[in-house]
PDB file of C-alpha atoms in Angstrom:
ATOM      1  CA  ASN A  13     100.072  99.232 111.039  1.00 61.00           C
ATOM      2  CA  ALA A  14      97.368  97.226 109.666  1.00 75.00           C
ATOM      3  CA  GLY A  15      94.831 100.267 109.287  1.00 91.00           C
ATOM      4  CA  VAL A  16      91.300  99.961 109.992  1.00 95.00           C
ATOM      5  CA  MET A  17      89.857  96.826 110.018  1.00 96.00           C
ATOM      6  CA  GLN A  18      85.871  96.177 109.720  1.00 97.00           C
ATOM      7  CA  ASN A  19      84.317  92.522 110.076  1.00 96.00           C
ATOM      8  CA  PRO A  20      82.396  90.910 108.672  1.00 97.00           C
ATOM      9  CA  ARG A  21      83.515  92.601 104.823  1.00 96.00           C
ATOM     10  CA  HIS A  22      79.838  90.903 103.794  1.00 97.00           C
ATOM     11  CA  LEU A  23      76.889  90.409 106.262  1.00 97.00           C
ATOM     12  CA  VAL A  24      73.632  88.841 104.619  1.00 98.00           C
ATOM     13  CA  ARG A  25      70.555  88.961 107.280  1.00 98.00           C
ATOM     14  CA  ARG A  26      66.750  88.374 107.228  1.00 97.00           C
ATOM     15  CA  ARG A  27      64.264  90.980 108.234  1.00 97.00           C
ATOM     16  CA  GLY A  28      63.717  91.268 111.720  1.00 97.00           C
ATOM     17  CA  GLN A  29      67.179  89.741 112.786  1.00 98.00           C
ATOM     18  CA  GLU A  30      70.021  91.899 114.542  1.00 98.00           C
ATOM     19  CA  ALA A  31      73.011  93.106 112.839  1.00 98.00           C
ATOM     20  CA  ARG A  32      76.475  93.823 114.418  1.00 98.00           C
ATOM     21  CA  LEU A  33      79.212  95.003 112.704  1.00 98.00           C
ATOM     22  CA  ARG A  34      82.880  95.615 113.972  1.00 98.00           C
ATOM     23  CA  CYS A  35      85.342  98.263 113.676  1.00 97.00           C
ATOM     24  CA  SER A  36      89.090  98.274 115.103  1.00 97.00           C
ATOM     25  CA  PRO A  37      90.858 101.520 114.771  1.00 95.00           C
ATOM     26  CA  MET A  38      94.048 102.165 113.719  1.00 92.00           C
ATOM     27  CA  LYS A  39      96.913 101.683 116.140  1.00 90.00           C
ATOM     28  CA  GLY A  40      96.925 105.155 118.582  1.00 86.00           C
ATOM     29  CA  HIS A  41      93.492 105.997 116.975  1.00 88.00           C
ATOM     30  CA  SER A  42      91.131 106.961 119.770  1.00 88.00           C
ATOM     31  CA  HIS A  43      88.511 108.324 117.595  1.00 91.00           C
ATOM     32  CA  VAL A  44      86.006 106.351 115.512  1.00 94.00           C
ATOM     33  CA  TYR A  45      83.449 107.258 113.138  1.00 95.00           C
ATOM     34  CA  TRP A  46      80.751 105.312 111.129  1.00 97.00           C
ATOM     35  CA  TYR A  47      79.201 106.298 107.793  1.00 97.00           C
ATOM     36  CA  ARG A  48      76.516 104.718 105.876  1.00 97.00           C
ATOM     37  CA  GLN A  49      76.415 104.730 102.105  1.00 94.00           C
ATOM     38  CA  LEU A  50      72.949 103.822 100.499  1.00 90.00           C
ATOM     39  CA  PRO A  51      73.198 103.037  96.591  1.00 82.00           C
ATOM     40  CA  GLU A  52      74.052 105.658  94.402  1.00 79.00           C
ATOM     41  CA  GLU A  53      74.399 107.961  97.219  1.00 84.00           C
ATOM     42  CA  GLY A  54      76.989 109.427  98.933  1.00 87.00           C
ATOM     43  CA  LEU A  55      78.479 108.295 102.552  1.00 93.00           C
ATOM     44  CA  LYS A  56      76.151 109.926 105.362  1.00 94.00           C
ATOM     45  CA  PHE A  57      77.742 110.526 108.682  1.00 94.00           C
ATOM     46  CA  MET A  58      75.881 108.255 111.742  1.00 96.00           C
ATOM     47  CA  VAL A  59      78.132 108.698 114.683  1.00 95.00           C
ATOM     48  CA  TYR A  60      81.422 109.796 116.375  1.00 93.00           C
ATOM     49  CA  LEU A  61      82.539 107.784 119.656  1.00 93.00           C
ATOM     50  CA  GLN A  62      85.837 107.998 121.543  1.00 91.00           C
ATOM     51  CA  LYS A  63      86.678 105.116 124.296  1.00 88.00           C
ATOM     52  CA  GLU A  64      83.531 104.649 126.394  1.00 89.00           C
ATOM     53  CA  ASN A  65      81.838 107.785 124.625  1.00 92.00           C
ATOM     54  CA  ILE A  66      79.414 108.940 122.036  1.00 93.00           C
ATOM     55  CA  ILE A  67      80.399 112.334 121.028  1.00 89.00           C
ATOM     56  CA  ASP A  68      78.275 113.291 118.211  1.00 90.00           C
ATOM     57  CA  GLU A  69      75.156 110.691 116.996  1.00 92.00           C
ATOM     58  CA  SER A  70      73.324 113.305 115.058  1.00 91.00           C
ATOM     59  CA  GLY A  71      73.256 111.008 112.203  1.00 92.00           C
ATOM     60  CA  MET A  72      71.982 108.250 113.802  1.00 95.00           C
ATOM     61  CA  PRO A  73      68.690 106.831 113.194  1.00 94.00           C
ATOM     62  CA  LYS A  74      66.291 107.183 116.598  1.00 90.00           C
ATOM     63  CA  GLU A  75      65.208 103.584 116.764  1.00 94.00           C
ATOM     64  CA  ARG A  76      67.306 100.080 116.233  1.00 97.00           C
ATOM     65  CA  PHE A  77      70.184 101.777 115.730  1.00 97.00           C
ATOM     66  CA  SER A  78      73.601 101.632 118.486  1.00 97.00           C
ATOM     67  CA  ALA A  79      76.884 102.257 118.547  1.00 97.00           C
ATOM     68  CA  GLU A  80      79.616 101.747 121.046  1.00 96.00           C
ATOM     69  CA  PHE A  81      83.394 102.096 121.494  1.00 95.00           C
ATOM     70  CA  PRO A  82      84.436 100.248 125.054  1.00 93.00           C
ATOM     71  CA  LYS A  83      87.610 100.643 126.496  1.00 90.00           C
ATOM     72  CA  GLU A  84      88.771  97.345 125.325  1.00 90.00           C
ATOM     73  CA  GLY A  85      87.643  95.787 122.066  1.00 92.00           C
ATOM     74  CA  PRO A  86      86.432  96.972 118.903  1.00 95.00           C
ATOM     75  CA  SER A  87      83.902  99.465 118.106  1.00 97.00           C
ATOM     76  CA  ILE A  88      80.264  98.062 117.320  1.00 98.00           C
ATOM     77  CA  LEU A  89      77.624  99.348 115.450  1.00 98.00           C
ATOM     78  CA  ARG A  90      74.362  97.700 116.660  1.00 98.00           C
ATOM     79  CA  ILE A  91      71.420  97.420 113.858  1.00 98.00           C
ATOM     80  CA  GLN A  92      68.253  95.671 115.651  1.00 97.00           C
ATOM     81  CA  GLN A  93      65.249  94.211 113.365  1.00 97.00           C
ATOM     82  CA  VAL A  94      66.656  95.112 110.119  1.00 97.00           C
ATOM     83  CA  VAL A  95      64.458  95.937 107.354  1.00 96.00           C
ATOM     84  CA  ARG A  96      65.505  95.737 103.734  1.00 95.00           C
ATOM     85  CA  GLY A  97      66.152  99.765 103.810  1.00 94.00           C
ATOM     86  CA  ASP A  98      68.766  99.084 106.411  1.00 96.00           C
ATOM     87  CA  SER A  99      70.914  97.475 102.961  1.00 96.00           C
ATOM     88  CA  ALA A 100      74.048  99.676 102.440  1.00 96.00           C
ATOM     89  CA  ALA A 101      77.389  99.738 102.712  1.00 96.00           C
ATOM     90  CA  TYR A 102      78.815 100.959 106.344  1.00 97.00           C
ATOM     91  CA  PHE A 103      82.064 102.433 106.400  1.00 97.00           C
ATOM     92  CA  CYS A 104      84.225 102.952 109.893  1.00 96.00           C
ATOM     93  CA  ALA A 105      87.096 105.656 110.129  1.00 95.00           C
ATOM     94  CA  SER A 106      89.713 106.472 112.829  1.00 93.00           C
ATOM     95  CA  SER A 107      91.346 109.647 113.731  1.00 88.00           C
ATOM     96  CA  PRO A 108      94.462 109.879 116.132  1.00 83.00           C
ATOM     97  CA  PRO A 109      93.609 112.401 119.005  1.00 76.00           C
ATOM     98  CA  GLN A 110      92.932 115.844 118.320  1.00 66.00           C
ATOM     99  CA  GLY A 111      95.189 118.285 119.668  1.00 54.00           C
ATOM    100  CA  GLY A 112      93.245 121.131 118.622  1.00 50.00           C
ATOM    101  CA  GLY A 113      93.776 121.140 114.996  1.00 50.00           C
ATOM    102  CA  SER A 114      92.271 119.655 112.378  1.00 57.00           C
ATOM    103  CA  VAL A 115      92.738 115.648 111.505  1.00 66.00           C
ATOM    104  CA  TRP A 116      91.657 113.651 108.785  1.00 78.00           C
ATOM    105  CA  GLN A 117      90.166 110.493 108.850  1.00 88.00           C
ATOM    106  CA  TYR A 118      91.322 106.932 107.694  1.00 91.00           C
ATOM    107  CA  PHE A 119      88.534 104.555 106.349  1.00 94.00           C
ATOM    108  CA  GLY A 120      87.949 100.884 106.609  1.00 96.00           C
ATOM    109  CA  PRO A 121      86.892  98.804 103.662  1.00 95.00           C
ATOM    110  CA  GLY A 122      83.568  98.892 104.921  1.00 96.00           C
ATOM    111  CA  THR A 123      80.566  96.267 105.511  1.00 97.00           C
ATOM    112  CA  ARG A 124      77.900  95.442 102.808  1.00 96.00           C
ATOM    113  CA  LEU A 125      74.625  94.450 104.620  1.00 97.00           C
ATOM    114  CA  THR A 126      72.137  93.055 102.850  1.00 97.00           C
ATOM    115  CA  VAL A 127      68.829  92.253 104.313  1.00 97.00           C
ATOM    116  CA  THR A 128      66.751  89.495 102.651  1.00 96.00           C
TER     117      THR A 128
ATOM    118  CA  ALA B  27      72.122 123.617 106.005  1.00 74.00           C
ATOM    119  CA  GLN B  28      75.700 122.295 105.458  1.00 84.00           C
ATOM    120  CA  ARG B  29      76.116 120.483 102.101  1.00 90.00           C
ATOM    121  CA  VAL B  30      78.375 119.355  99.434  1.00 94.00           C
ATOM    122  CA  THR B  31      77.827 119.051  95.747  1.00 96.00           C
ATOM    123  CA  GLN B  32      79.416 117.274  93.258  1.00 97.00           C
ATOM    124  CA  PRO B  33      77.175 117.620  89.782  1.00 96.00           C
ATOM    125  CA  GLU B  34      79.007 115.207  87.647  1.00 95.00           C
ATOM    126  CA  LYS B  35      78.097 111.374  88.448  1.00 94.00           C
ATOM    127  CA  LEU B  36      80.499 110.427  85.694  1.00 97.00           C
ATOM    128  CA  LEU B  37      83.457 112.340  84.004  1.00 97.00           C
ATOM    129  CA  SER B  38      85.249 110.802  80.598  1.00 97.00           C
ATOM    130  CA  VAL B  39      88.427 112.133  79.770  1.00 97.00           C
ATOM    131  CA  PHE B  40      91.178 110.918  77.511  1.00 97.00           C
ATOM    132  CA  LYS B  41      94.318 109.990  78.477  1.00 97.00           C
ATOM    133  CA  GLY B  42      96.705 113.037  78.552  1.00 97.00           C
ATOM    134  CA  ALA B  43      93.623 115.443  78.637  1.00 97.00           C
ATOM    135  CA  PRO B  44      92.908 118.125  81.543  1.00 97.00           C
ATOM    136  CA  VAL B  45      90.669 117.123  84.263  1.00 97.00           C
ATOM    137  CA  GLU B  46      88.352 119.116  86.817  1.00 97.00           C
ATOM    138  CA  LEU B  47      86.351 117.465  89.031  1.00 98.00           C
ATOM    139  CA  LYS B  48      83.347 119.998  90.476  1.00 97.00           C
ATOM    140  CA  CYS B  49      82.697 120.364  94.218  1.00 97.00           C
ATOM    141  CA  ASN B  50      80.286 123.336  95.792  1.00 97.00           C
ATOM    142  CA  TYR B  51      79.482 123.146  99.389  1.00 94.00           C
ATOM    143  CA  SER B  52      77.652 125.050 101.716  1.00 92.00           C
ATOM    144  CA  TYR B  53      78.571 125.819 104.831  1.00 86.00           C
ATOM    145  CA  SER B  54      77.766 128.674 107.574  1.00 79.00           C
ATOM    146  CA  GLY B  55      81.199 128.984 109.054  1.00 77.00           C
ATOM    147  CA  SER B  56      85.098 128.267 108.093  1.00 78.00           C
ATOM    148  CA  PRO B  57      85.099 124.534 106.701  1.00 83.00           C
ATOM    149  CA  GLU B  58      87.979 122.337 106.098  1.00 87.00           C
ATOM    150  CA  LEU B  59      87.646 120.686 102.768  1.00 90.00           C
ATOM    151  CA  PHE B  60      88.976 117.278 101.392  1.00 92.00           C
ATOM    152  CA  TRP B  61      89.101 115.286  98.662  1.00 95.00           C
ATOM    153  CA  TYR B  62      88.736 111.528  98.942  1.00 95.00           C
ATOM    154  CA  VAL B  63      89.815 108.818  96.335  1.00 96.00           C
ATOM    155  CA  GLN B  64      88.412 105.328  95.735  1.00 94.00           C
ATOM    156  CA  TYR B  65      90.311 103.238  93.446  1.00 94.00           C
ATOM    157  CA  SER B  66      88.871  99.977  92.221  1.00 90.00           C
ATOM    158  CA  ARG B  67      88.529  97.080  95.308  1.00 86.00           C
ATOM    159  CA  GLN B  68      90.390  99.752  97.482  1.00 90.00           C
ATOM    160  CA  ARG B  69      89.221 101.514 100.618  1.00 91.00           C
ATOM    161  CA  LEU B  70      88.429 105.349 100.536  1.00 93.00           C
ATOM    162  CA  GLN B  71      91.938 106.948 101.166  1.00 92.00           C
ATOM    163  CA  LEU B  72      92.471 110.483 101.660  1.00 91.00           C
ATOM    164  CA  LEU B  73      93.800 112.606  98.507  1.00 93.00           C
ATOM    165  CA  LEU B  74      94.214 116.094  99.668  1.00 90.00           C
ATOM    166  CA  ARG B  75      92.889 118.841 101.847  1.00 87.00           C
ATOM    167  CA  HIS B  76      92.849 122.625 101.601  1.00 82.00           C
ATOM    168  CA  ILE B  77      94.883 123.542 104.174  1.00 76.00           C
ATOM    169  CA  SER B  78      98.130 121.616 103.601  1.00 76.00           C
ATOM    170  CA  ARG B  79      98.054 123.426 100.002  1.00 74.00           C
ATOM    171  CA  GLU B  80      99.725 120.419  98.768  1.00 79.00           C
ATOM    172  CA  SER B  81      99.798 118.487  95.009  1.00 81.00           C
ATOM    173  CA  ILE B  82      99.285 114.739  95.158  1.00 85.00           C
ATOM    174  CA  LYS B  83      99.617 112.454  92.506  1.00 90.00           C
ATOM    175  CA  GLY B  84      99.536 115.418  89.886  1.00 91.00           C
ATOM    176  CA  PHE B  85      96.135 116.767  91.117  1.00 94.00           C
ATOM    177  CA  THR B  86      95.499 120.337  93.290  1.00 93.00           C
ATOM    178  CA  ALA B  87      92.269 122.024  94.191  1.00 93.00           C
ATOM    179  CA  ASP B  88      91.965 125.305  95.548  1.00 88.00           C
ATOM    180  CA  LEU B  89      89.335 126.851  97.938  1.00 89.00           C
ATOM    181  CA  ASN B  90      87.578 129.490  96.499  1.00 90.00           C
ATOM    182  CA  LYS B  91      85.485 130.902  99.400  1.00 88.00           C
ATOM    183  CA  GLY B  92      83.498 133.534  97.234  1.00 90.00           C
ATOM    184  CA  GLU B  93      82.390 130.660  94.881  1.00 92.00           C
ATOM    185  CA  THR B  94      82.269 128.229  97.793  1.00 93.00           C
ATOM    186  CA  SER B  95      83.710 125.493  95.573  1.00 95.00           C
ATOM    187  CA  PHE B  96      86.747 123.375  96.098  1.00 95.00           C
ATOM    188  CA  HIS B  97      87.296 122.006  92.341  1.00 97.00           C
ATOM    189  CA  LEU B  98      89.662 119.273  91.642  1.00 96.00           C
ATOM    190  CA  LYS B  99      92.285 119.547  88.890  1.00 96.00           C
ATOM    191  CA  LYS B 100      95.003 117.732  86.966  1.00 96.00           C
ATOM    192  CA  PRO B 101      96.604 118.967  83.645  1.00 96.00           C
ATOM    193  CA  PHE B 102      97.065 115.623  82.232  1.00 97.00           C
ATOM    194  CA  ALA B 103      95.065 112.666  82.932  1.00 97.00           C
ATOM    195  CA  GLN B 104      96.629 109.183  83.264  1.00 97.00           C
ATOM    196  CA  GLU B 105      94.767 106.023  83.152  1.00 96.00           C
ATOM    197  CA  GLU B 106      95.423 104.979  86.936  1.00 96.00           C
ATOM    198  CA  ASP B 107      93.717 108.206  87.810  1.00 97.00           C
ATOM    199  CA  SER B 108      90.494 106.361  86.959  1.00 97.00           C
ATOM    200  CA  ALA B 109      88.287 105.882  90.200  1.00 97.00           C
ATOM    201  CA  MET B 110      85.696 107.370  92.347  1.00 96.00           C
ATOM    202  CA  TYR B 111      86.204 110.900  93.932  1.00 97.00           C
ATOM    203  CA  TYR B 112      84.461 112.204  96.956  1.00 96.00           C
ATOM    204  CA  CYS B 113      84.721 115.979  98.327  1.00 96.00           C
ATOM    205  CA  ALA B 114      84.079 116.434 101.766  1.00 93.00           C
ATOM    206  CA  LEU B 115      83.850 118.787 104.336  1.00 90.00           C
ATOM    207  CA  SER B 116      83.850 119.032 108.007  1.00 86.00           C
ATOM    208  CA  GLY B 117      83.228 121.736 110.052  1.00 71.00           C
ATOM    209  CA  LEU B 118      84.919 122.893 113.450  1.00 57.00           C
ATOM    210  CA  ARG B 119      82.478 124.032 115.880  1.00 51.00           C
ATOM    211  CA  GLY B 120      83.268 125.646 118.761  1.00 44.00           C
ATOM    212  CA  GLY B 121      82.343 124.082 122.300  1.00 40.00           C
ATOM    213  CA  GLY B 122      82.053 120.267 121.305  1.00 43.00           C
ATOM    214  CA  ALA B 123      84.024 120.463 118.080  1.00 48.00           C
ATOM    215  CA  THR B 124      82.847 117.429 116.043  1.00 60.00           C
ATOM    216  CA  ASN B 125      84.840 116.516 112.975  1.00 76.00           C
ATOM    217  CA  LYS B 126      82.109 114.661 111.198  1.00 86.00           C
ATOM    218  CA  LEU B 127      82.465 114.840 107.346  1.00 90.00           C
ATOM    219  CA  ILE B 128      79.744 115.647 104.893  1.00 91.00           C
ATOM    220  CA  PHE B 129      80.225 114.072 101.857  1.00 94.00           C
ATOM    221  CA  GLY B 130      79.561 114.542  98.362  1.00 95.00           C
ATOM    222  CA  THR B 131      77.640 111.996  95.912  1.00 94.00           C
ATOM    223  CA  GLY B 132      80.985 111.059  94.311  1.00 95.00           C
ATOM    224  CA  THR B 133      82.345 111.628  90.587  1.00 97.00           C
ATOM    225  CA  LEU B 134      83.440 108.489  88.563  1.00 96.00           C
ATOM    226  CA  LEU B 135      86.521 109.665  86.721  1.00 98.00           C
ATOM    227  CA  ALA B 136      87.276 107.231  83.488  1.00 98.00           C
ATOM    228  CA  VAL B 137      90.351 107.610  81.804  1.00 97.00           C
ATOM    229  CA  GLN B 138      90.319 106.409  78.356  1.00 96.00           C
ATOM    230  CA  PRO B 139      93.202 105.384  76.551  1.00 94.00           C
TER     231      PRO B 139
END
């Protein structure tokens, strides 16, 4: 099992461009979480998705950010019209289906987005 | 408000010394508490969770509900313990449970030879 995969690992965008971050969960995992880490801060929850469904997007900025987890393929975090303040490390985590008990999350290596 | 506080940005100890990384939380309900560790150039990985009551790599953490704390302890630090440590909580809510994690800002543990 290759673990949670994220690509690209580093992404540079100019202000106003779009950024697309991809996350492939671990095999057998159907739940995906996205977190953002700004410099000098801890990881902040953004969104929680299951296949084809957004379960909790309480941490997503209201504008320019969107996420999806299609039936086939990786989860995508999309940032439109990036600004300098979007520069951060974006982490994806996945977990297996939850059977009522608690499960923990496995993290990917992160994508470091730099907006110039 | 749900919050995790790690008061120390950096903790520097000598090899063989005891280690205690502090974590306090604020949550109205019954949270689940975790410690995650990130070694240099590696991804974030789970170290331990309070419901397991286990010891991993010599580390233990006890949930103290009265003090709302979940401090991470190890009696004798090793150089290979040097890493970034994050305390996190997850709260299960009824009617639409979500296991999102709320992280502290992390403590960098530096174990000197």
